[in-house]
PDB file of C-alpha atoms in Angstrom:
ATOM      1  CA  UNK H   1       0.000   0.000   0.000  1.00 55.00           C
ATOM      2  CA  UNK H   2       2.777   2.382   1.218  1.00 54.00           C
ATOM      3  CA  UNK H   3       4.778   1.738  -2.460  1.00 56.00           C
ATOM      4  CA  UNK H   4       1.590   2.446  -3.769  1.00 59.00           C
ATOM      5  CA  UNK H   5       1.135   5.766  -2.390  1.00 58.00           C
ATOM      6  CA  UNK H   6       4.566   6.418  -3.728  1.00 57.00           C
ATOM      7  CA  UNK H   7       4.128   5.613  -6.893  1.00 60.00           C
ATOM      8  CA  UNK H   8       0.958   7.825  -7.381  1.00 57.00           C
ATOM      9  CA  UNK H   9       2.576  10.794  -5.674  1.00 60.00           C
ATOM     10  CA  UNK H  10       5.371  10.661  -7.867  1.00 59.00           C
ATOM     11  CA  UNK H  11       3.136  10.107 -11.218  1.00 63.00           C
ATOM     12  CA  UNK H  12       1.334  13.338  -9.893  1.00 62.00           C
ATOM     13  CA  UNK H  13       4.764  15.089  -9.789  1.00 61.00           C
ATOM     14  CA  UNK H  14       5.660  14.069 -13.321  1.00 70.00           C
ATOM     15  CA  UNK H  15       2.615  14.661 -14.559  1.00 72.00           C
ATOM     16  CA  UNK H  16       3.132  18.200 -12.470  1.00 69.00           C
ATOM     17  CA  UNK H  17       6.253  18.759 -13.775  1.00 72.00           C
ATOM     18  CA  UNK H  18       5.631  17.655 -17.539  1.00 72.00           C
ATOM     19  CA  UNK H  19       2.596  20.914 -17.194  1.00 74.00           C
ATOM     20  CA  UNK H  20       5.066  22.829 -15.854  1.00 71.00           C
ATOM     21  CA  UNK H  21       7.608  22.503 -18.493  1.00 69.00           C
ATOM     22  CA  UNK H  22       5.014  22.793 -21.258  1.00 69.00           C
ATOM     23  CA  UNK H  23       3.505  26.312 -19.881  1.00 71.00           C
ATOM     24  CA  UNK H  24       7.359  27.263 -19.842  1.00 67.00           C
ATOM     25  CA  UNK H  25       8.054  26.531 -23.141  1.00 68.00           C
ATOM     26  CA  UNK H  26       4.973  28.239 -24.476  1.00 70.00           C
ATOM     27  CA  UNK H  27       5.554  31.026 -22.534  1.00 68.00           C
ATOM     28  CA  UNK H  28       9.335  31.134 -24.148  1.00 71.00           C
ATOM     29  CA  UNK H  29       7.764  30.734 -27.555  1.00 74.00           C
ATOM     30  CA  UNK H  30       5.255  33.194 -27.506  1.00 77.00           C
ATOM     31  CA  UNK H  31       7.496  35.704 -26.030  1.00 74.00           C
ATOM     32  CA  UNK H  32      10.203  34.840 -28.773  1.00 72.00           C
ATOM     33  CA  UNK H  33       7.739  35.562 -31.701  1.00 72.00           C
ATOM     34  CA  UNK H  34       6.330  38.840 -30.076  1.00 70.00           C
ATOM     35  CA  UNK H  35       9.721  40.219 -29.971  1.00 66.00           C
ATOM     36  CA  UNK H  36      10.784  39.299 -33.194  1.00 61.00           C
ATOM     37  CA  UNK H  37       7.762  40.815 -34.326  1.00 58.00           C
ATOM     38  CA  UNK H  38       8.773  44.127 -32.498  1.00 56.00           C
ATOM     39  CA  UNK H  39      11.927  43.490 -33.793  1.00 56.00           C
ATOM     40  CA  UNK H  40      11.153  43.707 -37.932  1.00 56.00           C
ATOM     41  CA  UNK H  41       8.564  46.499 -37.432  1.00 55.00           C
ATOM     42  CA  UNK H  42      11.844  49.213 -37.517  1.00 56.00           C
ATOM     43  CA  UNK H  43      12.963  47.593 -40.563  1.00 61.00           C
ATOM     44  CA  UNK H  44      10.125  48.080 -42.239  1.00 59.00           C
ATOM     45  CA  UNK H  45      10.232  51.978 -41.443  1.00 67.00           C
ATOM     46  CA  UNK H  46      13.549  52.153 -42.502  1.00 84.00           C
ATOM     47  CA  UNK H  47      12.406  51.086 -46.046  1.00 89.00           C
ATOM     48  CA  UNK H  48      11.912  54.204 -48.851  1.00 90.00           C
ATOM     49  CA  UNK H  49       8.788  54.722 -50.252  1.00 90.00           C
ATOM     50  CA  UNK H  50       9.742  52.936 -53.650  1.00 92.00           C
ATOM     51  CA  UNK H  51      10.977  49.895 -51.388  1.00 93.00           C
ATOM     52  CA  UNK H  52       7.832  49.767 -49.694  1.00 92.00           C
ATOM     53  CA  UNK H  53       5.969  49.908 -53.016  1.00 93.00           C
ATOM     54  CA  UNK H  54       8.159  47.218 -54.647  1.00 94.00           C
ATOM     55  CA  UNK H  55       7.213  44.738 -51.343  1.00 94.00           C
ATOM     56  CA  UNK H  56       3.542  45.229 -51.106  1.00 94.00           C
ATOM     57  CA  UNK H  57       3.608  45.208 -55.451  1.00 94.00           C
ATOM     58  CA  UNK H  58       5.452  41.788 -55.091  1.00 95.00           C
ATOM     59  CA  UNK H  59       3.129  40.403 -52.376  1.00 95.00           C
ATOM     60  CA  UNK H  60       0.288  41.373 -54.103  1.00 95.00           C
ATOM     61  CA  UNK H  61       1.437  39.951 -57.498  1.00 94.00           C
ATOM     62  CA  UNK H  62       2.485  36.392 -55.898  1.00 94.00           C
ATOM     63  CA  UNK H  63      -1.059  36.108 -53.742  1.00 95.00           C
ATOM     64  CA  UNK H  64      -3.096  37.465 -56.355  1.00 93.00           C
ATOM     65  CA  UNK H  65      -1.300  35.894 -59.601  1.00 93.00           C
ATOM     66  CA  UNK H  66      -1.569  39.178 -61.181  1.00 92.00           C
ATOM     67  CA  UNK H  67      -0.468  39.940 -64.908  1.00 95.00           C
ATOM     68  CA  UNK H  68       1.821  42.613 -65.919  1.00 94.00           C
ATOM     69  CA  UNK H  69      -1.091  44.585 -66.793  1.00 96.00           C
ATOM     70  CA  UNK H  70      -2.203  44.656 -63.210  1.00 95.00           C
ATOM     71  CA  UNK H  71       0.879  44.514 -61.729  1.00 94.00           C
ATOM     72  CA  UNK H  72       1.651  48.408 -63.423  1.00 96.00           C
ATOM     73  CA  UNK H  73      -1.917  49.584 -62.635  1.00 96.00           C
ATOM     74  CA  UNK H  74      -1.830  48.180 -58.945  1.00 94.00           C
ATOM     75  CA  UNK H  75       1.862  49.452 -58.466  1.00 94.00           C
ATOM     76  CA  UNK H  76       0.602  53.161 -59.424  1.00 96.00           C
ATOM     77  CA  UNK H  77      -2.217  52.770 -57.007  1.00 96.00           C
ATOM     78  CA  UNK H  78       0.030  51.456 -54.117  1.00 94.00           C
ATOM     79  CA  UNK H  79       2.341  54.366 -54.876  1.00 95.00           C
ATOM     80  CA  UNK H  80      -0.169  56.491 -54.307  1.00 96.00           C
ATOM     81  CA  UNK H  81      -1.567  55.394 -51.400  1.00 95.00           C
ATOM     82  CA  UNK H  82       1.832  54.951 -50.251  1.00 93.00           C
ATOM     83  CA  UNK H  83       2.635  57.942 -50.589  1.00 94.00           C
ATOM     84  CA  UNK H  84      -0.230  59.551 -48.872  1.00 95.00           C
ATOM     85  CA  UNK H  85      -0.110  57.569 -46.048  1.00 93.00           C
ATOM     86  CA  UNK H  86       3.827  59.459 -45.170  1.00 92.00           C
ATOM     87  CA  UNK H  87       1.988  62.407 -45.664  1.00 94.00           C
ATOM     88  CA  UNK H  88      -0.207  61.837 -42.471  1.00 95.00           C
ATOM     89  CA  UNK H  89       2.241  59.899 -40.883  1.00 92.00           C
ATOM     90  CA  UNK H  90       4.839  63.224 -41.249  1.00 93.00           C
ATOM     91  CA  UNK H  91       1.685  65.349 -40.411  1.00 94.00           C
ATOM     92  CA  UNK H  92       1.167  63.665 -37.307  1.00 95.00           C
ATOM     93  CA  UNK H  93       4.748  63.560 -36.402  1.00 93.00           C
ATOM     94  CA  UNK H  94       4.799  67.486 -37.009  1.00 93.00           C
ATOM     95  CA  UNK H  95       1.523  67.803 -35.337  1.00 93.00           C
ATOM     96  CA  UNK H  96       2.712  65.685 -32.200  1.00 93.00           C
ATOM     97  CA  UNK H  97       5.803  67.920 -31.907  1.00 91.00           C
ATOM     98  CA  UNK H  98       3.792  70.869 -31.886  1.00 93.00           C
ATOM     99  CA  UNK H  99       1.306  69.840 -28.925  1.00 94.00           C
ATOM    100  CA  UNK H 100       4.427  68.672 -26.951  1.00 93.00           C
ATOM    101  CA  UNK H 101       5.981  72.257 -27.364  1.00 93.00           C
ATOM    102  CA  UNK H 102       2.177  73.905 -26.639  1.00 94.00           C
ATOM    103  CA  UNK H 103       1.991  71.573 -23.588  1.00 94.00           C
ATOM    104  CA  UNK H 104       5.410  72.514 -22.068  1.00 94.00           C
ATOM    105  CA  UNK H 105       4.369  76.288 -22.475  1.00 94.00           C
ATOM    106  CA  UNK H 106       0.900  75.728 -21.061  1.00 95.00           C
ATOM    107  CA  UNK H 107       2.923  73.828 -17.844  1.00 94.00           C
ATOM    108  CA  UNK H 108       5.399  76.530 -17.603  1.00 96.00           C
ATOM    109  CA  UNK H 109       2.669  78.880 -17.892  1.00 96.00           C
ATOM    110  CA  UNK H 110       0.719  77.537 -15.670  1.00 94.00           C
ATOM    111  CA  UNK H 111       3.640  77.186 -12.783  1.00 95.00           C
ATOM    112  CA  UNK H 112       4.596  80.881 -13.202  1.00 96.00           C
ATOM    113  CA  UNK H 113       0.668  81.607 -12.084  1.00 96.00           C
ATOM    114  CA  UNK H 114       0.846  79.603  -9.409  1.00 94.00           C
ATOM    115  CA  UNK H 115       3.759  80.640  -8.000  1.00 95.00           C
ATOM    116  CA  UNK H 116       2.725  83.884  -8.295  1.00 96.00           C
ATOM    117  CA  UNK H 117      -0.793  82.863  -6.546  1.00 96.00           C
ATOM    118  CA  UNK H 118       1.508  81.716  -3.678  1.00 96.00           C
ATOM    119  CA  UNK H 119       3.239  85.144  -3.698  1.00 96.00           C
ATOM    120  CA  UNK H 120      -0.109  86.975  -3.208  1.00 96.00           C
ATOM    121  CA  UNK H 121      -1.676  84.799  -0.697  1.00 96.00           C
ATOM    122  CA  UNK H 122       1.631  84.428   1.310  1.00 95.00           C
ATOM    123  CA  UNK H 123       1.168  88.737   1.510  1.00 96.00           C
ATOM    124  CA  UNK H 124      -2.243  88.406   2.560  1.00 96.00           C
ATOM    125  CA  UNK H 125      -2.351  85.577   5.179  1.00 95.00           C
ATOM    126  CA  UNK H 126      -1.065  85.400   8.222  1.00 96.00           C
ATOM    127  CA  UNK H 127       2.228  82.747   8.512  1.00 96.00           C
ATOM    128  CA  UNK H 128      -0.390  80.053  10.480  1.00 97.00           C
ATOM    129  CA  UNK H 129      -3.071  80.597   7.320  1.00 97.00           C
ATOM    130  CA  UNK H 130      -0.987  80.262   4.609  1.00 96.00           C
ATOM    131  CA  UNK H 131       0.187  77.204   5.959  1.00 96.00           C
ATOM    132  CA  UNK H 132      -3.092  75.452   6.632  1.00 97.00           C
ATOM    133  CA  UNK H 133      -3.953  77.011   2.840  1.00 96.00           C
ATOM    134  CA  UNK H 134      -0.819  75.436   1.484  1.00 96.00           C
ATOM    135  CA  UNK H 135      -2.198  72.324   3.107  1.00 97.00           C
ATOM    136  CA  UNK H 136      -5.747  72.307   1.866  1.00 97.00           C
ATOM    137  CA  UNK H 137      -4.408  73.336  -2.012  1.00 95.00           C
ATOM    138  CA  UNK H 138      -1.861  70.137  -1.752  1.00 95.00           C
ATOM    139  CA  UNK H 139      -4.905  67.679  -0.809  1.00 96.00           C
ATOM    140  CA  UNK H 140      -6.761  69.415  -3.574  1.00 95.00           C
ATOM    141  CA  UNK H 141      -4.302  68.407  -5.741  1.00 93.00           C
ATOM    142  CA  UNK H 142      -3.749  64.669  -4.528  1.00 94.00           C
ATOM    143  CA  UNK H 143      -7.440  64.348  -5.242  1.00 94.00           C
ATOM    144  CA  UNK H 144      -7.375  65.540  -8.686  1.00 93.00           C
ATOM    145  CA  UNK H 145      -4.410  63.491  -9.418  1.00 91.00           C
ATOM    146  CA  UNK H 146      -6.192  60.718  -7.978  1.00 91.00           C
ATOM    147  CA  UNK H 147      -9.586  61.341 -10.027  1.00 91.00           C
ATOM    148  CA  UNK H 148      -7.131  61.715 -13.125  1.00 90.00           C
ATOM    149  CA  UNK H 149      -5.163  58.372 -12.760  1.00 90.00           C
ATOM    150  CA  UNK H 150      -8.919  56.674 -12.028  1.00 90.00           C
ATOM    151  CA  UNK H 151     -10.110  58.372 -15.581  1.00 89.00           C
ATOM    152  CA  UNK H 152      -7.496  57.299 -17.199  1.00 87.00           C
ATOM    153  CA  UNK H 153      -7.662  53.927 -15.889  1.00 82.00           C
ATOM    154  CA  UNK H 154      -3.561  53.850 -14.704  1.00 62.00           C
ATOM    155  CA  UNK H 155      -2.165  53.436 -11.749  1.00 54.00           C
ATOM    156  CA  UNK H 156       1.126  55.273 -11.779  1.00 52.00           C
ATOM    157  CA  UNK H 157       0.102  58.237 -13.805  1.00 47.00           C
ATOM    158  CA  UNK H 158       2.325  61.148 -14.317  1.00 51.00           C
ATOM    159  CA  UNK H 159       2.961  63.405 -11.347  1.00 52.00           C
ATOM    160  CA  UNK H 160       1.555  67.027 -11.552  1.00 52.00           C
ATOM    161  CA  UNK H 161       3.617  69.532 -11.486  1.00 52.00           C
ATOM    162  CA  UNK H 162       4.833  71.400  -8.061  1.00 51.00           C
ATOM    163  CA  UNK H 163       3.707  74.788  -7.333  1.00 47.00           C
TER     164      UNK H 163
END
């Protein structure tokens, strides 16, 4: 009975450790072929506009079978359509520069009012209330970061910026 036991509590293990081993090497493999994926996605950027043409022309003529006919008509409208899509993409790329540079003046903007909000009240309150205000404005803040990060649906958002 005792050998028994044995036996079944080591089939368990194997069978344990055989599950084991297979999640791993899943695991391995799946995280392999996402970062080679990652990987050839730069490539492909790097590519000119003619090269990118040439390799969707070329896929398109081997899945499709397509005669030379075809293969000059679809080649001018991949060009095209090529073409337009760097257009956007070098529009948004100009566009997302310019709302980075907007933001940073809008933050510095915004800290220059506060600290001159600070200056005010710090000439109007006594020591003890500006203190307690200072207080209150920082818990203000913590909440609306707080609201923010549960909007957004993150957990470390970005911190706000000091005043």
């Amino acid at each position: 009975m005792k050998s028994t036991i044995h036996e079944h509590q080591k089939n368990n293990f194997t069978t344990v450790s055989k599950n084991v081993f297979l999640a791993l090497l899943l695991f391995v493999g799946i995280t392999a072929m996402a970062q080679e994926k990652k990987e050839r996605r730069p490539e492909r950027e790097k590519l000119t506009t003619e090269q990118k043409v040439d390799l969707q022309v070329k896929k398109m003529t081997q899945d499709l079978s397509l005669n030379d006919k075809q293969v000059k008509e679809v080649r001018a409208i991949v060009t095209k359509q090529v073409e337009k899509r760097e257009e956007k993409r070098a529009e948004m790329e100009a566009k997302k520069a310019e709302m980075k540079i907007k933001k940073a003046e809008m933050k510095a903007k915004m800290t220059e009012e506060q600290a001159a909000l600070t200056t005010e009240m710090k000439k109007v309150l006594t020591p003890e209330q500006f203190t307690k205000w200072e207080k209150i404005r920082e818990e203000k803040k913590a909440n609306v970061k707080e609201k923010m990060k549960e909007r957004r649906g993150k957990k470390d958002s970005k911190e706000l910026p000091n005043d």
